[in-house]
Amino acid sequence: MIESDSGPEIGQVVCIRKGRDTGQFAIVIQLINERFVFIADGDKRKFDRPKKKNIQHLECFDYISPEVRNSLLDTGKVTNGKLQWALGKFMEDVLEATEKGDEFDGERRCH
C-alpha cells in the first residue's frame, strides 16, 4: 500500500496507529488544525460522533474517496453508509494491488 507524505486531506483513508482502535481503517472527515483531524468509519465510529485524532497517530494512505470528499465539501456531511462503502471500495482496491496476506488481513485492519 502506498503511504502519503503530505498531511491528511478530507476523504483520505487512514490507518490508526495509536490508541484503542489501533489497526482500524477510517476516513478523515474534518481537518481541525495542523495537528488534529476528525475521523469516522461509518460503523463503530459514526459521522455524528467522530474521533479526534492526532495526525502523528495515523498512517495516511495515498487514497482519497471522491464520493466522501465531494459529499463533505458540498453539504458538510456524509452518510455512514457512504463511509462504509468507501472503506469497502478501498479494501477491494488494496486487495487487487497487494498479494493475499501481504499487508492486509481482510477485516478492516492494517498492520
PDB file of N, CA, C and O in Angstrom, residues 16-91:
ATOM      1  N   ILE A  16      -5.284   3.747  11.886  1.00  0.00           N
ATOM      2  CA  ILE A  16      -4.998   4.227  13.235  1.00  0.00           C
ATOM      3  C   ILE A  16      -3.811   3.443  13.792  1.00  0.00           C
ATOM      4  O   ILE A  16      -3.821   2.217  13.812  1.00  0.00           O
ATOM      5  N   ARG A  17      -2.779   4.167  14.228  1.00  0.00           N
ATOM      6  CA  ARG A  17      -1.543   3.551  14.710  1.00  0.00           C
ATOM      7  C   ARG A  17      -1.389   3.578  16.226  1.00  0.00           C
ATOM      8  O   ARG A  17      -0.572   2.858  16.775  1.00  0.00           O
ATOM      9  N   LYS A  18      -2.145   4.418  16.924  1.00  0.00           N
ATOM     10  CA  LYS A  18      -2.053   4.517  18.385  1.00  0.00           C
ATOM     11  C   LYS A  18      -3.448   4.601  18.970  1.00  0.00           C
ATOM     12  O   LYS A  18      -4.342   5.201  18.391  1.00  0.00           O
ATOM     13  N   GLY A  19      -3.631   4.010  20.132  1.00  0.00           N
ATOM     14  CA  GLY A  19      -4.900   4.103  20.833  1.00  0.00           C
ATOM     15  C   GLY A  19      -5.684   2.807  20.806  1.00  0.00           C
ATOM     16  O   GLY A  19      -5.211   1.774  20.315  1.00  0.00           O
ATOM     17  N   ARG A  20      -6.900   2.868  21.328  1.00  0.00           N
ATOM     18  CA  ARG A  20      -7.750   1.689  21.456  1.00  0.00           C
ATOM     19  C   ARG A  20      -8.095   1.078  20.107  1.00  0.00           C
ATOM     20  O   ARG A  20      -8.290  -0.126  19.991  1.00  0.00           O
ATOM     21  N   ASP A  21      -8.206   1.906  19.070  1.00  0.00           N
ATOM     22  CA  ASP A  21      -8.603   1.432  17.746  1.00  0.00           C
ATOM     23  C   ASP A  21      -7.415   1.130  16.834  1.00  0.00           C
ATOM     24  O   ASP A  21      -7.560   1.116  15.615  1.00  0.00           O
ATOM     25  N   THR A  22      -6.249   0.876  17.410  1.00  0.00           N
ATOM     26  CA  THR A  22      -5.052   0.583  16.618  1.00  0.00           C
ATOM     27  C   THR A  22      -5.344  -0.521  15.606  1.00  0.00           C
ATOM     28  O   THR A  22      -5.932  -1.547  15.929  1.00  0.00           O
ATOM     29  N   GLY A  23      -4.933  -0.269  14.365  1.00  0.00           N
ATOM     30  CA  GLY A  23      -5.107  -1.245  13.297  1.00  0.00           C
ATOM     31  C   GLY A  23      -6.382  -1.072  12.495  1.00  0.00           C
ATOM     32  O   GLY A  23      -6.550  -1.724  11.478  1.00  0.00           O
ATOM     33  N   GLN A  24      -7.268  -0.187  12.921  1.00  0.00           N
ATOM     34  CA  GLN A  24      -8.526   0.030  12.208  1.00  0.00           C
ATOM     35  C   GLN A  24      -8.354   1.089  11.112  1.00  0.00           C
ATOM     36  O   GLN A  24      -7.560   2.011  11.266  1.00  0.00           O
ATOM     37  N   PHE A  25      -9.130   0.936  10.054  1.00  0.00           N
ATOM     38  CA  PHE A  25      -9.164   1.939   8.993  1.00  0.00           C
ATOM     39  C   PHE A  25     -10.285   2.926   9.253  1.00  0.00           C
ATOM     40  O   PHE A  25     -11.322   2.561   9.813  1.00  0.00           O
ATOM     41  N   ALA A  26     -10.094   4.163   8.838  1.00  0.00           N
ATOM     42  CA  ALA A  26     -11.122   5.202   8.949  1.00  0.00           C
ATOM     43  C   ALA A  26     -10.886   6.213   7.838  1.00  0.00           C
ATOM     44  O   ALA A  26      -9.921   6.111   7.080  1.00  0.00           O
ATOM     45  N   ILE A  27     -11.777   7.203   7.768  1.00  0.00           N
ATOM     46  CA  ILE A  27     -11.677   8.248   6.756  1.00  0.00           C
ATOM     47  C   ILE A  27     -11.666   9.600   7.456  1.00  0.00           C
ATOM     48  O   ILE A  27     -12.431   9.831   8.393  1.00  0.00           O
ATOM     49  N   VAL A  28     -10.792  10.483   6.989  1.00  0.00           N
ATOM     50  CA  VAL A  28     -10.724  11.840   7.530  1.00  0.00           C
ATOM     51  C   VAL A  28     -11.976  12.592   7.080  1.00  0.00           C
ATOM     52  O   VAL A  28     -12.243  12.693   5.881  1.00  0.00           O
ATOM     53  N   ILE A  29     -12.747  13.102   8.054  1.00  0.00           N
ATOM     54  CA  ILE A  29     -13.963  13.834   7.687  1.00  0.00           C
ATOM     55  C   ILE A  29     -13.863  15.322   7.995  1.00  0.00           C
ATOM     56  O   ILE A  29     -14.678  16.098   7.526  1.00  0.00           O
ATOM     57  N   GLN A  30     -12.853  15.713   8.782  1.00  0.00           N
ATOM     58  CA  GLN A  30     -12.667  17.144   9.053  1.00  0.00           C
ATOM     59  C   GLN A  30     -11.240  17.395   9.514  1.00  0.00           C
ATOM     60  O   GLN A  30     -10.691  16.629  10.296  1.00  0.00           O
ATOM     61  N   LEU A  31     -10.655  18.488   9.011  1.00  0.00           N
ATOM     62  CA  LEU A  31      -9.343  18.934   9.468  1.00  0.00           C
ATOM     63  C   LEU A  31      -9.582  19.967  10.565  1.00  0.00           C
ATOM     64  O   LEU A  31     -10.275  20.956  10.337  1.00  0.00           O
ATOM     65  N   ILE A  32      -9.026  19.731  11.744  1.00  0.00           N
ATOM     66  CA  ILE A  32      -9.219  20.662  12.859  1.00  0.00           C
ATOM     67  C   ILE A  32      -8.136  21.738  12.826  1.00  0.00           C
ATOM     68  O   ILE A  32      -8.416  22.922  12.851  1.00  0.00           O
ATOM     69  N   ASN A  33      -6.885  21.309  12.795  1.00  0.00           N
ATOM     70  CA  ASN A  33      -5.735  22.205  12.673  1.00  0.00           C
ATOM     71  C   ASN A  33      -4.573  21.391  12.114  1.00  0.00           C
ATOM     72  O   ASN A  33      -4.788  20.296  11.598  1.00  0.00           O
ATOM     73  N   GLU A  34      -3.357  21.911  12.235  1.00  0.00           N
ATOM     74  CA  GLU A  34      -2.224  21.193  11.636  1.00  0.00           C
ATOM     75  C   GLU A  34      -1.867  19.925  12.404  1.00  0.00           C
ATOM     76  O   GLU A  34      -1.109  19.097  11.904  1.00  0.00           O
ATOM     77  N   ARG A  35      -2.440  19.729  13.608  1.00  0.00           N
ATOM     78  CA  ARG A  35      -2.124  18.546  14.414  1.00  0.00           C
ATOM     79  C   ARG A  35      -3.245  17.529  14.523  1.00  0.00           C
ATOM     80  O   ARG A  35      -2.975  16.346  14.733  1.00  0.00           O
ATOM     81  N   PHE A  36      -4.495  17.981  14.424  1.00  0.00           N
ATOM     82  CA  PHE A  36      -5.620  17.090  14.699  1.00  0.00           C
ATOM     83  C   PHE A  36      -6.630  17.037  13.551  1.00  0.00           C
ATOM     84  O   PHE A  36      -6.817  18.015  12.835  1.00  0.00           O
ATOM     85  N   VAL A  37      -7.281  15.876  13.439  1.00  0.00           N
ATOM     86  CA  VAL A  37      -8.360  15.671  12.473  1.00  0.00           C
ATOM     87  C   VAL A  37      -9.481  14.894  13.160  1.00  0.00           C
ATOM     88  O   VAL A  37      -9.269  14.286  14.212  1.00  0.00           O
ATOM     89  N   PHE A  38     -10.676  14.933  12.559  1.00  0.00           N
ATOM     90  CA  PHE A  38     -11.761  14.057  12.971  1.00  0.00           C
ATOM     91  C   PHE A  38     -11.824  12.922  11.964  1.00  0.00           C
ATOM     92  O   PHE A  38     -11.745  13.150  10.753  1.00  0.00           O
ATOM     93  N   ILE A  39     -11.976  11.687  12.469  1.00  0.00           N
ATOM     94  CA  ILE A  39     -12.096  10.521  11.600  1.00  0.00           C
ATOM     95  C   ILE A  39     -13.372   9.748  11.946  1.00  0.00           C
ATOM     96  O   ILE A  39     -13.874   9.835  13.069  1.00  0.00           O
ATOM     97  N   ALA A  40     -13.876   9.014  10.970  1.00  0.00           N
ATOM     98  CA  ALA A  40     -15.045   8.160  11.166  1.00  0.00           C
ATOM     99  C   ALA A  40     -14.956   6.998  10.193  1.00  0.00           C
ATOM    100  O   ALA A  40     -14.292   7.095   9.156  1.00  0.00           O
ATOM    101  N   ASP A  41     -15.648   5.899  10.541  1.00  0.00           N
ATOM    102  CA  ASP A  41     -15.687   4.750   9.626  1.00  0.00           C
ATOM    103  C   ASP A  41     -17.111   4.366   9.221  1.00  0.00           C
ATOM    104  O   ASP A  41     -17.309   3.472   8.421  1.00  0.00           O
ATOM    105  N   GLY A  42     -18.107   5.050   9.799  1.00  0.00           N
ATOM    106  CA  GLY A  42     -19.495   4.776   9.453  1.00  0.00           C
ATOM    107  C   GLY A  42     -20.079   3.579  10.162  1.00  0.00           C
ATOM    108  O   GLY A  42     -21.264   3.304  10.062  1.00  0.00           O
ATOM    109  N   ASP A  43     -19.256   2.852  10.907  1.00  0.00           N
ATOM    110  CA  ASP A  43     -19.715   1.648  11.595  1.00  0.00           C
ATOM    111  C   ASP A  43     -19.530   1.829  13.103  1.00  0.00           C
ATOM    112  O   ASP A  43     -20.440   2.243  13.806  1.00  0.00           O
ATOM    113  N   LYS A  44     -18.349   1.557  13.588  1.00  0.00           N
ATOM    114  CA  LYS A  44     -18.052   1.721  15.013  1.00  0.00           C
ATOM    115  C   LYS A  44     -17.995   3.202  15.383  1.00  0.00           C
ATOM    116  O   LYS A  44     -18.426   3.613  16.451  1.00  0.00           O
ATOM    117  N   ARG A  45     -17.459   3.988  14.490  1.00  0.00           N
ATOM    118  CA  ARG A  45     -17.310   5.432  14.710  1.00  0.00           C
ATOM    119  C   ARG A  45     -18.152   6.141  13.655  1.00  0.00           C
ATOM    120  O   ARG A  45     -17.753   6.265  12.521  1.00  0.00           O
ATOM    121  N   LYS A  46     -19.342   6.571  14.057  1.00  0.00           N
ATOM    122  CA  LYS A  46     -20.299   7.186  13.126  1.00  0.00           C
ATOM    123  C   LYS A  46     -19.921   8.632  12.809  1.00  0.00           C
ATOM    124  O   LYS A  46     -19.170   9.271  13.543  1.00  0.00           O
ATOM    125  N   PHE A  47     -20.510   9.148  11.714  1.00  0.00           N
ATOM    126  CA  PHE A  47     -20.234  10.522  11.287  1.00  0.00           C
ATOM    127  C   PHE A  47     -20.601  11.542  12.362  1.00  0.00           C
ATOM    128  O   PHE A  47     -19.875  12.499  12.581  1.00  0.00           O
ATOM    129  N   ASP A  48     -21.707  11.326  13.052  1.00  0.00           N
ATOM    130  CA  ASP A  48     -22.154  12.302  14.046  1.00  0.00           C
ATOM    131  C   ASP A  48     -21.400  12.205  15.380  1.00  0.00           C
ATOM    132  O   ASP A  48     -21.598  13.029  16.261  1.00  0.00           O
ATOM    133  N   ARG A  49     -20.539  11.192  15.527  1.00  0.00           N
ATOM    134  CA  ARG A  49     -19.689  11.068  16.706  1.00  0.00           C
ATOM    135  C   ARG A  49     -18.271  10.685  16.269  1.00  0.00           C
ATOM    136  O   ARG A  49     -17.779   9.590  16.595  1.00  0.00           O
ATOM    137  N   PRO A  50     -17.593  11.578  15.527  1.00  0.00           N
ATOM    138  CA  PRO A  50     -16.259  11.234  15.019  1.00  0.00           C
ATOM    139  C   PRO A  50     -15.218  11.212  16.133  1.00  0.00           C
ATOM    140  O   PRO A  50     -15.444  11.729  17.227  1.00  0.00           O
ATOM    141  N   LYS A  51     -14.094  10.612  15.850  1.00  0.00           N
ATOM    142  CA  LYS A  51     -12.983  10.536  16.789  1.00  0.00           C
ATOM    143  C   LYS A  51     -11.961  11.604  16.443  1.00  0.00           C
ATOM    144  O   LYS A  51     -11.549  11.731  15.285  1.00  0.00           O
ATOM    145  N   LYS A  52     -11.562  12.379  17.436  1.00  0.00           N
ATOM    146  CA  LYS A  52     -10.490  13.362  17.244  1.00  0.00           C
ATOM    147  C   LYS A  52      -9.167  12.617  17.389  1.00  0.00           C
ATOM    148  O   LYS A  52      -8.950  11.925  18.386  1.00  0.00           O
ATOM    149  N   LYS A  53      -8.299  12.731  16.368  1.00  0.00           N
ATOM    150  CA  LYS A  53      -7.022  12.024  16.403  1.00  0.00           C
ATOM    151  C   LYS A  53      -5.874  12.942  16.046  1.00  0.00           C
ATOM    152  O   LYS A  53      -5.982  13.789  15.162  1.00  0.00           O
ATOM    153  N   ASN A  54      -4.767  12.750  16.729  1.00  0.00           N
ATOM    154  CA  ASN A  54      -3.514  13.408  16.403  1.00  0.00           C
ATOM    155  C   ASN A  54      -3.005  12.782  15.102  1.00  0.00           C
ATOM    156  O   ASN A  54      -2.954  11.550  14.993  1.00  0.00           O
ATOM    157  N   ILE A  55      -2.642  13.601  14.134  1.00  0.00           N
ATOM    158  CA  ILE A  55      -2.218  13.036  12.839  1.00  0.00           C
ATOM    159  C   ILE A  55      -0.938  12.216  12.964  1.00  0.00           C
ATOM    160  O   ILE A  55      -0.665  11.368  12.118  1.00  0.00           O
ATOM    161  N   GLN A  56      -0.165  12.439  14.030  1.00  0.00           N
ATOM    162  CA  GLN A  56       1.036  11.628  14.236  1.00  0.00           C
ATOM    163  C   GLN A  56       0.692  10.194  14.620  1.00  0.00           C
ATOM    164  O   GLN A  56       1.539   9.316  14.558  1.00  0.00           O
ATOM    165  N   HIS A  57      -0.557   9.960  15.016  1.00  0.00           N
ATOM    166  CA  HIS A  57      -1.011   8.629  15.398  1.00  0.00           C
ATOM    167  C   HIS A  57      -1.732   7.924  14.255  1.00  0.00           C
ATOM    168  O   HIS A  57      -2.328   6.868  14.463  1.00  0.00           O
ATOM    169  N   LEU A  58      -1.674   8.519  13.058  1.00  0.00           N
ATOM    170  CA  LEU A  58      -2.338   7.962  11.888  1.00  0.00           C
ATOM    171  C   LEU A  58      -1.339   7.665  10.784  1.00  0.00           C
ATOM    172  O   LEU A  58      -0.346   8.369  10.629  1.00  0.00           O
ATOM    173  N   GLU A  59      -1.635   6.641  10.018  1.00  0.00           N
ATOM    174  CA  GLU A  59      -0.884   6.352   8.794  1.00  0.00           C
ATOM    175  C   GLU A  59      -1.803   6.730   7.640  1.00  0.00           C
ATOM    176  O   GLU A  59      -2.869   6.149   7.473  1.00  0.00           O
ATOM    177  N   CYS A  60      -1.395   7.727   6.871  1.00  0.00           N
ATOM    178  CA  CYS A  60      -2.219   8.223   5.764  1.00  0.00           C
ATOM    179  C   CYS A  60      -1.864   7.475   4.480  1.00  0.00           C
ATOM    180  O   CYS A  60      -0.695   7.349   4.138  1.00  0.00           O
ATOM    181  N   PHE A  61      -2.897   6.998   3.797  1.00  0.00           N
ATOM    182  CA  PHE A  61      -2.690   6.316   2.528  1.00  0.00           C
ATOM    183  C   PHE A  61      -2.956   7.268   1.376  1.00  0.00           C
ATOM    184  O   PHE A  61      -3.736   8.206   1.504  1.00  0.00           O
ATOM    185  N   ASP A  62      -2.329   7.000   0.266  1.00  0.00           N
ATOM    186  CA  ASP A  62      -2.480   7.818  -0.931  1.00  0.00           C
ATOM    187  C   ASP A  62      -3.772   7.412  -1.637  1.00  0.00           C
ATOM    188  O   ASP A  62      -3.761   6.976  -2.783  1.00  0.00           O
ATOM    189  N   TYR A  63      -4.879   7.528  -0.910  1.00  0.00           N
ATOM    190  CA  TYR A  63      -6.187   7.110  -1.418  1.00  0.00           C
ATOM    191  C   TYR A  63      -7.236   8.037  -0.821  1.00  0.00           C
ATOM    192  O   TYR A  63      -7.435   8.055   0.394  1.00  0.00           O
ATOM    193  N   ILE A  64      -7.881   8.808  -1.680  1.00  0.00           N
ATOM    194  CA  ILE A  64      -8.936   9.722  -1.246  1.00  0.00           C
ATOM    195  C   ILE A  64     -10.224   9.295  -1.930  1.00  0.00           C
ATOM    196  O   ILE A  64     -10.257   9.139  -3.149  1.00  0.00           O
ATOM    197  N   SER A  65     -11.269   9.101  -1.151  1.00  0.00           N
ATOM    198  CA  SER A  65     -12.570   8.727  -1.706  1.00  0.00           C
ATOM    199  C   SER A  65     -13.237   9.973  -2.276  1.00  0.00           C
ATOM    200  O   SER A  65     -13.609  10.875  -1.519  1.00  0.00           O
ATOM    201  N   PRO A  66     -13.398  10.053  -3.603  1.00  0.00           N
ATOM    202  CA  PRO A  66     -14.032  11.238  -4.183  1.00  0.00           C
ATOM    203  C   PRO A  66     -15.490  11.389  -3.753  1.00  0.00           C
ATOM    204  O   PRO A  66     -15.976  12.504  -3.588  1.00  0.00           O
ATOM    205  N   GLU A  67     -16.191  10.270  -3.537  1.00  0.00           N
ATOM    206  CA  GLU A  67     -17.590  10.333  -3.107  1.00  0.00           C
ATOM    207  C   GLU A  67     -17.719  10.984  -1.731  1.00  0.00           C
ATOM    208  O   GLU A  67     -18.556  11.857  -1.518  1.00  0.00           O
ATOM    209  N   VAL A  68     -16.875  10.556  -0.800  1.00  0.00           N
ATOM    210  CA  VAL A  68     -16.915  11.119   0.553  1.00  0.00           C
ATOM    211  C   VAL A  68     -16.453  12.572   0.526  1.00  0.00           C
ATOM    212  O   VAL A  68     -17.089  13.454   1.110  1.00  0.00           O
ATOM    213  N   ARG A  69     -15.363  12.831  -0.170  1.00  0.00           N
ATOM    214  CA  ARG A  69     -14.819  14.188  -0.240  1.00  0.00           C
ATOM    215  C   ARG A  69     -15.839  15.175  -0.823  1.00  0.00           C
ATOM    216  O   ARG A  69     -16.088  16.230  -0.259  1.00  0.00           O
ATOM    217  N   ASN A  70     -16.447  14.800  -1.967  1.00  0.00           N
ATOM    218  CA  ASN A  70     -17.420  15.685  -2.613  1.00  0.00           C
ATOM    219  C   ASN A  70     -18.637  15.917  -1.733  1.00  0.00           C
ATOM    220  O   ASN A  70     -19.144  17.034  -1.645  1.00  0.00           O
ATOM    221  N   SER A  71     -19.116  14.864  -1.081  1.00  0.00           N
ATOM    222  CA  SER A  71     -20.273  14.999  -0.202  1.00  0.00           C
ATOM    223  C   SER A  71     -19.972  15.956   0.950  1.00  0.00           C
ATOM    224  O   SER A  71     -20.775  16.827   1.275  1.00  0.00           O
ATOM    225  N   LEU A  72     -18.802  15.811   1.560  1.00  0.00           N
ATOM    226  CA  LEU A  72     -18.431  16.678   2.684  1.00  0.00           C
ATOM    227  C   LEU A  72     -18.226  18.122   2.232  1.00  0.00           C
ATOM    228  O   LEU A  72     -18.643  19.053   2.928  1.00  0.00           O
ATOM    229  N   LEU A  73     -17.606  18.313   1.076  1.00  0.00           N
ATOM    230  CA  LEU A  73     -17.360  19.671   0.596  1.00  0.00           C
ATOM    231  C   LEU A  73     -18.648  20.339   0.119  1.00  0.00           C
ATOM    232  O   LEU A  73     -18.816  21.548   0.287  1.00  0.00           O
ATOM    233  N   ASP A  74     -19.570  19.564  -0.456  1.00  0.00           N
ATOM    234  CA  ASP A  74     -20.823  20.129  -0.979  1.00  0.00           C
ATOM    235  C   ASP A  74     -21.850  20.398   0.124  1.00  0.00           C
ATOM    236  O   ASP A  74     -22.483  21.439   0.146  1.00  0.00           O
ATOM    237  N   THR A  75     -22.029  19.426   1.030  1.00  0.00           N
ATOM    238  CA  THR A  75     -23.111  19.527   2.016  1.00  0.00           C
ATOM    239  C   THR A  75     -22.621  19.644   3.458  1.00  0.00           C
ATOM    240  O   THR A  75     -23.420  19.923   4.344  1.00  0.00           O
ATOM    241  N   GLY A  76     -21.350  19.372   3.699  1.00  0.00           N
ATOM    242  CA  GLY A  76     -20.823  19.416   5.060  1.00  0.00           C
ATOM    243  C   GLY A  76     -21.083  18.148   5.846  1.00  0.00           C
ATOM    244  O   GLY A  76     -20.753  18.060   7.019  1.00  0.00           O
ATOM    245  N   LYS A  77     -21.688  17.145   5.200  1.00  0.00           N
ATOM    246  CA  LYS A  77     -21.921  15.878   5.885  1.00  0.00           C
ATOM    247  C   LYS A  77     -21.845  14.730   4.891  1.00  0.00           C
ATOM    248  O   LYS A  77     -21.807  14.928   3.685  1.00  0.00           O
ATOM    249  N   VAL A  78     -21.837  13.522   5.448  1.00  0.00           N
ATOM    250  CA  VAL A  78     -21.776  12.313   4.631  1.00  0.00           C
ATOM    251  C   VAL A  78     -22.516  11.226   5.403  1.00  0.00           C
ATOM    252  O   VAL A  78     -22.536  11.236   6.636  1.00  0.00           O
ATOM    253  N   THR A  79     -23.147  10.309   4.683  1.00  0.00           N
ATOM    254  CA  THR A  79     -23.869   9.238   5.368  1.00  0.00           C
ATOM    255  C   THR A  79     -22.880   8.179   5.858  1.00  0.00           C
ATOM    256  O   THR A  79     -21.794   8.003   5.293  1.00  0.00           O
ATOM    257  N   ASN A  80     -23.281   7.480   6.920  1.00  0.00           N
ATOM    258  CA  ASN A  80     -22.456   6.395   7.436  1.00  0.00           C
ATOM    259  C   ASN A  80     -22.334   5.284   6.398  1.00  0.00           C
ATOM    260  O   ASN A  80     -21.282   4.656   6.273  1.00  0.00           O
ATOM    261  N   GLY A  81     -23.398   5.076   5.625  1.00  0.00           N
ATOM    262  CA  GLY A  81     -23.357   4.071   4.566  1.00  0.00           C
ATOM    263  C   GLY A  81     -22.313   4.399   3.510  1.00  0.00           C
ATOM    264  O   GLY A  81     -21.619   3.509   3.011  1.00  0.00           O
ATOM    265  N   LYS A  82     -22.193   5.675   3.178  1.00  0.00           N
ATOM    266  CA  LYS A  82     -21.196   6.083   2.182  1.00  0.00           C
ATOM    267  C   LYS A  82     -19.775   5.896   2.721  1.00  0.00           C
ATOM    268  O   LYS A  82     -18.868   5.499   1.984  1.00  0.00           O
ATOM    269  N   LEU A  83     -19.585   6.168   4.014  1.00  0.00           N
ATOM    270  CA  LEU A  83     -18.272   5.937   4.637  1.00  0.00           C
ATOM    271  C   LEU A  83     -17.920   4.449   4.583  1.00  0.00           C
ATOM    272  O   LEU A  83     -16.804   4.083   4.221  1.00  0.00           O
ATOM    273  N   GLN A  84     -18.879   3.598   4.933  1.00  0.00           N
ATOM    274  CA  GLN A  84     -18.646   2.152   4.899  1.00  0.00           C
ATOM    275  C   GLN A  84     -18.368   1.683   3.474  1.00  0.00           C
ATOM    276  O   GLN A  84     -17.468   0.865   3.245  1.00  0.00           O
ATOM    277  N   TRP A  85     -19.145   2.210   2.513  1.00  0.00           N
ATOM    278  CA  TRP A  85     -18.951   1.828   1.115  1.00  0.00           C
ATOM    279  C   TRP A  85     -17.549   2.233   0.638  1.00  0.00           C
ATOM    280  O   TRP A  85     -16.866   1.463  -0.034  1.00  0.00           O
ATOM    281  N   ALA A  86     -17.124   3.449   0.995  1.00  0.00           N
ATOM    282  CA  ALA A  86     -15.814   3.946   0.570  1.00  0.00           C
ATOM    283  C   ALA A  86     -14.690   3.102   1.165  1.00  0.00           C
ATOM    284  O   ALA A  86     -13.711   2.792   0.472  1.00  0.00           O
ATOM    285  N   LEU A  87     -14.827   2.708   2.424  1.00  0.00           N
ATOM    286  CA  LEU A  87     -13.806   1.847   3.027  1.00  0.00           C
ATOM    287  C   LEU A  87     -13.806   0.467   2.379  1.00  0.00           C
ATOM    288  O   LEU A  87     -12.745  -0.120   2.163  1.00  0.00           O
ATOM    289  N   GLY A  88     -14.991  -0.037   2.041  1.00  0.00           N
ATOM    290  CA  GLY A  88     -15.073  -1.323   1.342  1.00  0.00           C
ATOM    291  C   GLY A  88     -14.413  -1.259  -0.024  1.00  0.00           C
ATOM    292  O   GLY A  88     -13.702  -2.182  -0.427  1.00  0.00           O
ATOM    293  N   LYS A  89     -14.630  -0.169  -0.734  1.00  0.00           N
ATOM    294  CA  LYS A  89     -14.007   0.023  -2.048  1.00  0.00           C
ATOM    295  C   LYS A  89     -12.488   0.106  -1.911  1.00  0.00           C
ATOM    296  O   LYS A  89     -11.747  -0.465  -2.703  1.00  0.00           O
ATOM    297  N   PHE A  90     -12.023   0.803  -0.878  1.00  0.00           N
ATOM    298  CA  PHE A  90     -10.583   0.881  -0.595  1.00  0.00           C
ATOM    299  C   PHE A  90     -10.022  -0.519  -0.366  1.00  0.00           C
ATOM    300  O   PHE A  90      -8.972  -0.865  -0.906  1.00  0.00           O
ATOM    301  N   MET A  91     -10.740  -1.325   0.418  1.00  0.00           N
ATOM    302  CA  MET A  91     -10.278  -2.693   0.696  1.00  0.00           C
ATOM    303  C   MET A  91     -10.172  -3.501  -0.595  1.00  0.00           C
ATOM    304  O   MET A  91      -9.194  -4.220  -0.797  1.00  0.00           O
TER     305      MET A  91
END
